[in-house]
Coordinates of C-alpha atoms and ligand atoms in Angstrom, one line a residue:
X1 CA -154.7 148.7 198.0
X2 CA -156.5 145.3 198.6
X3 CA -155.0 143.1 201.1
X4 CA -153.5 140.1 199.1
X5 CA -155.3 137.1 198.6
X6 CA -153.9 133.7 197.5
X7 CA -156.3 133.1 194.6
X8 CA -157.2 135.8 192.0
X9 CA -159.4 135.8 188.7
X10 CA -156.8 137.6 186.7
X11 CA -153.0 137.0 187.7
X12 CA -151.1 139.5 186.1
X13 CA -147.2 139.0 186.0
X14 CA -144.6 141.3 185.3
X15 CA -145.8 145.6 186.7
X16 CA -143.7 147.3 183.4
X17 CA -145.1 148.9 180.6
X18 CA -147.4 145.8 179.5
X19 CA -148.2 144.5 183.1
X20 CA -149.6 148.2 183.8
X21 CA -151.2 149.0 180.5
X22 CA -153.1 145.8 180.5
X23 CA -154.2 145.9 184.1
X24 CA -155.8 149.5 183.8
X25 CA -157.7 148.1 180.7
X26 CA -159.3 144.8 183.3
X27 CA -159.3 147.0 186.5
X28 CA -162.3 149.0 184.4
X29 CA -163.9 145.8 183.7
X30 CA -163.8 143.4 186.7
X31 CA -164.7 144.1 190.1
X32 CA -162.6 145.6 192.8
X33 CA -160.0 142.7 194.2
X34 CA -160.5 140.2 191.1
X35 CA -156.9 141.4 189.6
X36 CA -153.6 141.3 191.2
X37 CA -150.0 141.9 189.7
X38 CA -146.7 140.2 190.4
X39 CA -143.7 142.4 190.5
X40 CA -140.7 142.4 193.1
X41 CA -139.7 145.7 191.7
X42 CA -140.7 149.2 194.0
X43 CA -139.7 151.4 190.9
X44 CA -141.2 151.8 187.3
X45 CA -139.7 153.0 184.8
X46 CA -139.7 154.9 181.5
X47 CA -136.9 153.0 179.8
X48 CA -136.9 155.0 176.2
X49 CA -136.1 158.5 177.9
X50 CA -132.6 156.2 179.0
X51 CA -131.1 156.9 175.4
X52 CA -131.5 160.7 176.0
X53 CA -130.3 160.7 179.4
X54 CA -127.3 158.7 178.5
X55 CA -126.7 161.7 176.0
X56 CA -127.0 164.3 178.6
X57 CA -130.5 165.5 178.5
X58 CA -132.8 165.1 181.0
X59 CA -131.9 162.9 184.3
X60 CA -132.7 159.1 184.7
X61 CA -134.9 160.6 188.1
X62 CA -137.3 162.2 185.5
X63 CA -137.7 158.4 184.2
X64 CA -138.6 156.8 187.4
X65 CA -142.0 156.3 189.0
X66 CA -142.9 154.6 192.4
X67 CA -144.7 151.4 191.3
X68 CA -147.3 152.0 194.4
X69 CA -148.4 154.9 192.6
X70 CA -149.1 153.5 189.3
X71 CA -151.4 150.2 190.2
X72 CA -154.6 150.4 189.5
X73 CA -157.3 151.1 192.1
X74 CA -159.1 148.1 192.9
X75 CA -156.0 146.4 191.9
X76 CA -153.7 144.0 194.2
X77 CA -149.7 144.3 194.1
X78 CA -148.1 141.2 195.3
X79 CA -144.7 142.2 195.9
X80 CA -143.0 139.2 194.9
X81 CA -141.3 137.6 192.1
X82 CA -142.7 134.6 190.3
X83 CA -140.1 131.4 190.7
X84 CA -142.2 129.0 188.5
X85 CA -145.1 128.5 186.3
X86 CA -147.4 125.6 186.4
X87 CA -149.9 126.0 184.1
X88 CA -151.4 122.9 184.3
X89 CA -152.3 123.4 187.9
X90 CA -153.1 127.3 187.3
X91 CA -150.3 128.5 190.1
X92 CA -147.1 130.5 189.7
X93 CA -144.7 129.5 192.6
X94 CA -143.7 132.6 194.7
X95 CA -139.3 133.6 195.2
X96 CA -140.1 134.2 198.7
X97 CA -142.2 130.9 199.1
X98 CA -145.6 130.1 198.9
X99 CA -147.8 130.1 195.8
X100 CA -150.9 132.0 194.1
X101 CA -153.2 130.5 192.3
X102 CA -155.3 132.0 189.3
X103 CA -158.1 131.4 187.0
X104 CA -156.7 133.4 183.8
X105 CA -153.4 134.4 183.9
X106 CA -151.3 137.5 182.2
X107 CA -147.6 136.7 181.1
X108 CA -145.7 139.9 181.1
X109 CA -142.3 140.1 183.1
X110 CA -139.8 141.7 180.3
X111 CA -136.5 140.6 179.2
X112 CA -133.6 139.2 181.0
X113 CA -130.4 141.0 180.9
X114 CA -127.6 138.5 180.2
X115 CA -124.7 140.9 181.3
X116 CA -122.7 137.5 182.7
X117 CA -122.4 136.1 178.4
X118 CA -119.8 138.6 177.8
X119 CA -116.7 137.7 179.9
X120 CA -115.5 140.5 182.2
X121 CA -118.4 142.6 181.6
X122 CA -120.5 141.8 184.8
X123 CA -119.3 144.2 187.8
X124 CA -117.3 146.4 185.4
X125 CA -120.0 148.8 183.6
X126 CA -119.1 151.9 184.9
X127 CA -115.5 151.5 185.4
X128 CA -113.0 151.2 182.6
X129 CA -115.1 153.5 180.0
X130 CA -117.5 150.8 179.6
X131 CA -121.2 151.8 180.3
X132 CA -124.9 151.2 179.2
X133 CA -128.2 152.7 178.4
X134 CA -129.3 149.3 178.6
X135 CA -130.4 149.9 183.6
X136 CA -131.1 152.2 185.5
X137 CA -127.8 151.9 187.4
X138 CA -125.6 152.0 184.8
X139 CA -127.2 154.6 182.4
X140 CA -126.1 156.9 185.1
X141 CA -122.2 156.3 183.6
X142 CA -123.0 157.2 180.2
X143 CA -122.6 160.6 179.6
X144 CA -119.8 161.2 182.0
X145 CA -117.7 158.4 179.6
X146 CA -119.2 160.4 176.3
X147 CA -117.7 163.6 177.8
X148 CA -114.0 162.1 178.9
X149 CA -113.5 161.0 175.7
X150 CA -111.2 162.9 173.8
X151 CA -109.2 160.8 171.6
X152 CA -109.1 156.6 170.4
X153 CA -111.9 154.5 169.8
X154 CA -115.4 154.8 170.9
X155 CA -117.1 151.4 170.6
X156 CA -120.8 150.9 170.5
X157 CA -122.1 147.3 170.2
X158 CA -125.5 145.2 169.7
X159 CA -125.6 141.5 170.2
X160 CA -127.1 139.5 167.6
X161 CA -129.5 138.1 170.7
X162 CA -133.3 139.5 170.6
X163 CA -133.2 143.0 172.2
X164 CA -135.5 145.2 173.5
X165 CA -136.0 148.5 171.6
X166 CA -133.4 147.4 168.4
X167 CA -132.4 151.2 167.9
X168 CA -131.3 152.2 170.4
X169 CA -127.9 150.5 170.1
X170 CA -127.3 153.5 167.7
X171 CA -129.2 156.5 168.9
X172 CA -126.6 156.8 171.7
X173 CA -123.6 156.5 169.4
X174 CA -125.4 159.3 167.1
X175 CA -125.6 161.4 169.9
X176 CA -121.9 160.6 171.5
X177 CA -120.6 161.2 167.5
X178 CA -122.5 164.4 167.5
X179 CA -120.8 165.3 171.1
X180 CA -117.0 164.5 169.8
X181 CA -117.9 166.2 166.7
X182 CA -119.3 169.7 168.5
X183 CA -116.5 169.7 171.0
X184 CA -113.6 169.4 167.7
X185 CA -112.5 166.0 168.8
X186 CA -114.4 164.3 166.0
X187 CA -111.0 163.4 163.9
X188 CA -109.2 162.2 167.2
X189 CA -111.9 159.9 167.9
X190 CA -112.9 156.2 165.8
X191 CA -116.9 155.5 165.9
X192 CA -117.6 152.4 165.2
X193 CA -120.9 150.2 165.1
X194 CA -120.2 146.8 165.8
X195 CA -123.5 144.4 165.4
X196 CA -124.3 140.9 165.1
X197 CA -127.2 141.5 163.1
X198 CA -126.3 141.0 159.5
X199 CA -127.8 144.9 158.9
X200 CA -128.3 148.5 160.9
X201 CA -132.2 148.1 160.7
X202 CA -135.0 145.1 159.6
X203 CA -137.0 147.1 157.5
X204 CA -134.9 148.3 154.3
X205 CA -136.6 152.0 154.5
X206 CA -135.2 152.8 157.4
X207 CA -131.9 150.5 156.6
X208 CA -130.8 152.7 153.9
X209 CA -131.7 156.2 155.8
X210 CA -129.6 154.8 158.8
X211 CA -126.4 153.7 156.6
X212 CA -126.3 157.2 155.1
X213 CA -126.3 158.7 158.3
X214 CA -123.2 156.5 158.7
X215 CA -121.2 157.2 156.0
X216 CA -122.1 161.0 156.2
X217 CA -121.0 160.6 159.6
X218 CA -118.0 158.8 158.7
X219 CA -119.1 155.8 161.5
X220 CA -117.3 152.6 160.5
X221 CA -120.3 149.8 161.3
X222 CA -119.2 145.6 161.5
X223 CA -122.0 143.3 161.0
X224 CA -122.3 139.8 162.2
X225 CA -119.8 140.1 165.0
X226 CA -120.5 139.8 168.9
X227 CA -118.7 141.2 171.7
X228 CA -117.6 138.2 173.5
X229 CA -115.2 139.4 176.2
X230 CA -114.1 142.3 177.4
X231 CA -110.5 142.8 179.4
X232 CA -111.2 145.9 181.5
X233 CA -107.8 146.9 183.2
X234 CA -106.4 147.3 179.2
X235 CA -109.7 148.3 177.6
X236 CA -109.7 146.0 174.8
X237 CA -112.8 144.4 173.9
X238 CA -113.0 140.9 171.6
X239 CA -115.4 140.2 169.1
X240 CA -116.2 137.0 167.4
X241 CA -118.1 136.1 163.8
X242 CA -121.5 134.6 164.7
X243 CA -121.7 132.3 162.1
X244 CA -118.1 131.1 163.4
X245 CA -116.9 131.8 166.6
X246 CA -113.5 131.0 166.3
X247 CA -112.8 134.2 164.2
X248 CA -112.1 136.7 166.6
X249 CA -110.4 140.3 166.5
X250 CA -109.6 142.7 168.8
X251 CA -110.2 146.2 169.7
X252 CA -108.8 148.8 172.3
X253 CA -111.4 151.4 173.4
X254 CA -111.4 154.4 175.1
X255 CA -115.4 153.9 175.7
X256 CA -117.5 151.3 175.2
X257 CA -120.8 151.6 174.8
X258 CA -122.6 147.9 175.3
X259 CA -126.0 146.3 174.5
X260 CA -126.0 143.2 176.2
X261 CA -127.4 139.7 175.5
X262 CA -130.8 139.3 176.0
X263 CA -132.9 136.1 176.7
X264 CA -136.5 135.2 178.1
X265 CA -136.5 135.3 181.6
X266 CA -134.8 131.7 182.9
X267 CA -138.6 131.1 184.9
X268 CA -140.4 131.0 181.6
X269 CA -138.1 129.2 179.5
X270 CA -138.2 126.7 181.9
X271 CA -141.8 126.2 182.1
X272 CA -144.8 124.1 180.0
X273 CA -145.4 128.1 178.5
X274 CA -142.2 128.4 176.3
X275 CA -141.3 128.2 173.0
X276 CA -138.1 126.8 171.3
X277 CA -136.4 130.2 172.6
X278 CA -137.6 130.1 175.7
X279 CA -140.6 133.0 175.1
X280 CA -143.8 132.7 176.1
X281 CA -145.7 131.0 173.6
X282 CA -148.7 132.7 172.6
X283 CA -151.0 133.2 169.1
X284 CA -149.2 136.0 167.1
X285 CA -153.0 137.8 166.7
X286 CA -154.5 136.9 169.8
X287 CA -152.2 136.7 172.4
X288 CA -153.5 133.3 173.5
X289 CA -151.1 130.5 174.3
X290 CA -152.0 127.7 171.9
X291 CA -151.7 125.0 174.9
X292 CA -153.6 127.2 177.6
X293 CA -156.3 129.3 176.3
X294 CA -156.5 130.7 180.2
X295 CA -153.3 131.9 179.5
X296 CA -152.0 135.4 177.7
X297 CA -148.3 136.7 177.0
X298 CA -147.6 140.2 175.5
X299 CA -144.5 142.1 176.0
X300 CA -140.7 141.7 175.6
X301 CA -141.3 138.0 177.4
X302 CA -143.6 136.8 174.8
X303 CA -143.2 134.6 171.4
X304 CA -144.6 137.1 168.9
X305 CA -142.3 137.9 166.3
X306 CA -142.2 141.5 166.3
X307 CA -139.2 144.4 167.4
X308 CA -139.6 144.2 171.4
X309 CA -140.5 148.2 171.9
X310 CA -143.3 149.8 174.4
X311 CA -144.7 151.1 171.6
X312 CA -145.3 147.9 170.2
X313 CA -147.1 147.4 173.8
X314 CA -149.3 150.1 173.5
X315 CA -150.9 148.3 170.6
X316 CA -151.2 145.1 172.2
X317 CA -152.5 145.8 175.4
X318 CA -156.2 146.8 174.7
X319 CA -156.1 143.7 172.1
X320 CA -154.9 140.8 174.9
X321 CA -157.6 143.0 177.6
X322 CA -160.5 142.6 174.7
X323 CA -159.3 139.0 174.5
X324 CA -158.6 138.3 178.2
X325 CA -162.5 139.7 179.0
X326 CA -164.1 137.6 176.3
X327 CA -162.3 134.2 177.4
X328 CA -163.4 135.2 181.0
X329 CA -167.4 135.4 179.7
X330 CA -166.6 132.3 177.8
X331 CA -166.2 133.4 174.2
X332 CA -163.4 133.2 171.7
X333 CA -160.5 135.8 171.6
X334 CA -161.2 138.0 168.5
X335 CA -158.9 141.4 168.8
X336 CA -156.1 140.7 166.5
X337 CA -152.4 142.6 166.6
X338 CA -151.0 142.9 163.8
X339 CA -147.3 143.6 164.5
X340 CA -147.4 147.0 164.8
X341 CA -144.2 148.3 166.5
X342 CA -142.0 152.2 166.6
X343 CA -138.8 152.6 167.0
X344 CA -138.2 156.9 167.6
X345 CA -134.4 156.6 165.6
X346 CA -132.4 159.3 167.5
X347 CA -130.4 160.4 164.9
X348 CA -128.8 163.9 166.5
X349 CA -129.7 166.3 169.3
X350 CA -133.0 167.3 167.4
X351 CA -133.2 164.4 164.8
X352 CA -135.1 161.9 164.4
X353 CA -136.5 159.3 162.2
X354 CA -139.7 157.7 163.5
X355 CA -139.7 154.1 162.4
X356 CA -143.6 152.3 162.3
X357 CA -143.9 149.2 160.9
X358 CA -145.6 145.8 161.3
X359 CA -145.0 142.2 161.3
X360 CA -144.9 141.7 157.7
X361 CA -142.2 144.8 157.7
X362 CA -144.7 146.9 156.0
X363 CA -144.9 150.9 157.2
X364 CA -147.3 151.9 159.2
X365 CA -146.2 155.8 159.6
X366 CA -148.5 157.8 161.6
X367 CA -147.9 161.2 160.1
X368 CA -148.5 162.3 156.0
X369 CA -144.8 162.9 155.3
X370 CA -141.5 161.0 154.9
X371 CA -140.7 159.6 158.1
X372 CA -137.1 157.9 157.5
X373 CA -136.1 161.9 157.2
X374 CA -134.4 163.0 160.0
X375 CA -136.9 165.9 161.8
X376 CA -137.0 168.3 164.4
X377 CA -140.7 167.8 164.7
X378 CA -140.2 164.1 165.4
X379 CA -137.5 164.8 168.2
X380 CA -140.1 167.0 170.2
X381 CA -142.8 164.0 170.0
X382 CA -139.9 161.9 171.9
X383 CA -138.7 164.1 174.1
X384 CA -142.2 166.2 175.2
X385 CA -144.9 164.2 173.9
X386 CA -144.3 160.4 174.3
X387 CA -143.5 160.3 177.8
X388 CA -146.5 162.3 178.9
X389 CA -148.8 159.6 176.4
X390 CA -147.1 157.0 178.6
X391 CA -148.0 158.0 182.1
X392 CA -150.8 159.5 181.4
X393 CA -152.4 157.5 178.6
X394 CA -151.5 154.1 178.4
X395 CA -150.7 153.4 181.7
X396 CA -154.2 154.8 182.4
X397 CA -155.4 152.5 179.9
X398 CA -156.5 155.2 177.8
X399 CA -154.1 155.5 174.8
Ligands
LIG401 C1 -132.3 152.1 176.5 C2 -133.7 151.7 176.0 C3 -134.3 152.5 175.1 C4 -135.6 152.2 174.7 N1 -136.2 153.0 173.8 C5 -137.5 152.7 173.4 C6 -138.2 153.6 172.6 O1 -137.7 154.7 172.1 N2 -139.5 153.3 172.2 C7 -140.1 152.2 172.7 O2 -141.3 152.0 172.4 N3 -139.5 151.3 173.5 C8 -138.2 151.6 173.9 N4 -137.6 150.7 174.8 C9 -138.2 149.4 175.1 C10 -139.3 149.4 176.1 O3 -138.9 150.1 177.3 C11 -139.6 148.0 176.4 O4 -139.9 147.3 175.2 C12 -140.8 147.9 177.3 O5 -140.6 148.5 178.6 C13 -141.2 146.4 177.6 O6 -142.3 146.3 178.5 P1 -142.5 145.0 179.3 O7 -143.7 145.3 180.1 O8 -142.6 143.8 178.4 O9 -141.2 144.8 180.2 P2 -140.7 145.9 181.3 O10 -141.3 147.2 181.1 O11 -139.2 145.8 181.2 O12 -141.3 145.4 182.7 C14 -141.0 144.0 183.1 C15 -141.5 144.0 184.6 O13 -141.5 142.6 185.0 C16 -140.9 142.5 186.3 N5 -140.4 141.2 186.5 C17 -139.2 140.7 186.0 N6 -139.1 139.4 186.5 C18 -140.2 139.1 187.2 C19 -140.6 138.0 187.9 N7 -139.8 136.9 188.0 N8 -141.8 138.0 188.6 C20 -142.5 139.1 188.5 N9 -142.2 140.3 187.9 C21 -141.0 140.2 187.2 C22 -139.8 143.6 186.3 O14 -139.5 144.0 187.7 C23 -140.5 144.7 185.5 O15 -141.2 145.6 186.4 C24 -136.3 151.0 175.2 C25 -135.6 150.3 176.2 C26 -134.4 150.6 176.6 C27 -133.7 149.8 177.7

């Protein structure tokens, strides 16, 4: 690895799925030493494989990578988290003090976890039957909770905040329902969906293929109600109406399965790059921030309007490398995404519906057959096949 300099052509912030993908893509263009990345985390991981782990296949080990391994050669890894950005004088101020400074910079650190906006949740997933797919620490809890459930309510929830990956909020509750259901608990335990969102899915294909699964499975889903607190000791989670918090009701659990808030990370939002939410700000083709054309978001952290997935990712990285290369030899950013995201709906142990679609909602399936039926075929491609594309592909910056 190079030794770290404290000036770079290409600052890259953020070493996850975008962060990597999109430094393979440069590393093939720019000399040796040009590019470094910004990431205070020694782990990488595979976050999708986290809904099938929390339903008992496969460990969260098998998701985790050491980050050493997976940057680039040629390719400088400042260990380090960016405090601030300040674009205007083309340095990101460094957690541990000190600054680097960069000639076109790469905006790319994720989504922040908000675990502290639901009262009593912090400190207590893992204790109490409340637990998340949503870390690597506390997707280890999951399927323990699934399998001491044997009677009461099993909540699952999804905030009405942004998320990353929007299904899977449901795919573990499919698979927990299918777990009650095999083990002949199913009539002594309540499913229930409770969302903020005002539906189960943004695109209405995959809407109404998702609320049949419901009713079949005789899940009872809420819309447009957050989980607000939850009292741990008495397992009772509280809810409110989005549109008026004041309504609240009440629920005892015997698990509860929560997706947290979600925000941009507090260091953008509070920098010249955000938007009105806080994202970074960039051109919903290009990638470009409209205020600093040496600047370039993709990613969970960025503005464009699309469902925050990796496989969203693996459609804007080699667009925002195209772009990045033809701003650095002083020509205008031409490769255009176009929205496209996936969401792999877990629907069973061996189902799936494999949702494609881009900005304008409109399907862009892969494969020449129905894809909001639930397949077999579909579940392999998750389980086997996506993962190896991930390491091996785009993190290569081949696919
Ligand atoms: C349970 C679950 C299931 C999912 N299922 C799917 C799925 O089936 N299909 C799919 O396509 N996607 C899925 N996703 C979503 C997918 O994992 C994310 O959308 C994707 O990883 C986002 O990539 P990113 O590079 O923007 O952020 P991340 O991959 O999260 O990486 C962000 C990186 O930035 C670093 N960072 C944070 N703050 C700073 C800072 N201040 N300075 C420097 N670095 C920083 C972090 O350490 C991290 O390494 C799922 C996610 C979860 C949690």
């Amino acid at each position: 690895m190079p030794p770290i300099k404290t000036r770079y052509k290409v600052l890259i912030v953020g070493a996850g799925t975008a962060g990597i993908s999109v430094a393979a893509r440069l590393a093939k263009k720019l000399p040796r030493d040009s590019i470094a990345i910004l990431d205070p985390a020694s782990k990488h991981y595979y976050q999708p494989l986290w809904t099938l782990v929390g339903g008992g296949v496969g460990t969260r080990e098998e998701t985790e990578r050491e980050q050493r391994d997976l940057i680039p050669a040629g390719v400088a890894w400042i260990c380090d988290a960016a405090k601030a950005l300040d674009p205007d004088a083309n340095r990101v101020a460094l957690e541990s003090g000190g600054a680097i400074t960069y000639d076109f910079l790469v905006v790319c650190p994720g989504i922040q976890l908000d675990w502290h906006k639901v009262v009593g949740l912090a400190g207590n997933v893992g204790k109490h039957g409340i637990c998340s797919n949503y870390s690597y620490e506390s997707v280890a809890h999951t399927w323990p909770m699934i399998q001491a459930t044997k009677s009461g309510a099993a909540l699952f929830t999804h905030p009405s905040t942004p998320i990353k990956c929007g299904g899977a909020p449901q795919k573990i509750m499919y698979l927990a329902e299918s777990t009650f259901r095999k083990r002949g608990l199913r009539q002594d335990v309540d499913v229930q969906f409770i969302c903020g969102m005002g539906s189960s899915f943004a695109v209405p294909r995959y809407q109404h293929a998702l609320d049949a699964v419901m009713k079949r499975r005789n899940i009872t889903p809420t819309y447009l109600h957050d989980l607000v607190e939850i009292r741990p000791e008495q397992q009772v989670a509280v809810f409110a109406r989005v549109d008026d918090p004041s309504q609240r009701f009440e629920k005892s659990f015997s698990m509860i399965h929560v997706t947290p808030p979600m925000s941009a990370p507090d260091f953008i939002e509070k920098s010249p790059l955000a938007n009105e939410g806080g994202w970074c700000d960039v051109d919903k083709g290009t990638m470009q921030s409209p205020k600093y054309p040496n600047v370039f978001a993709l990613g969970d952290a960025s503005s464009l309007p699309t469902s925050k997935t990796g496989a969203a990712i693996r459609k804007q990285a080699p667009a925002c490398a195209e772009n990045v290369l033809s701003v650095i030899n002083g020509k205008q950013p031409t490769a255009i995404y176009d929205g496209y995201t996936s969401c792999p709906l877990v629907t069973d142990y061996g189902k799936l519906i494999l949702a494609e679609f881009d900005y304008d909602k409109n399907l862009q399936e892969t494969f020449p057959f129905d894809q909001s039926k639930e397949r077999w075929s579909m579940y392999m491609l998750k389980k086997h096949v996506l993962p190896k594309l991930y390491w091996h592909g785009m993190l290569k910056g081949r696919a």
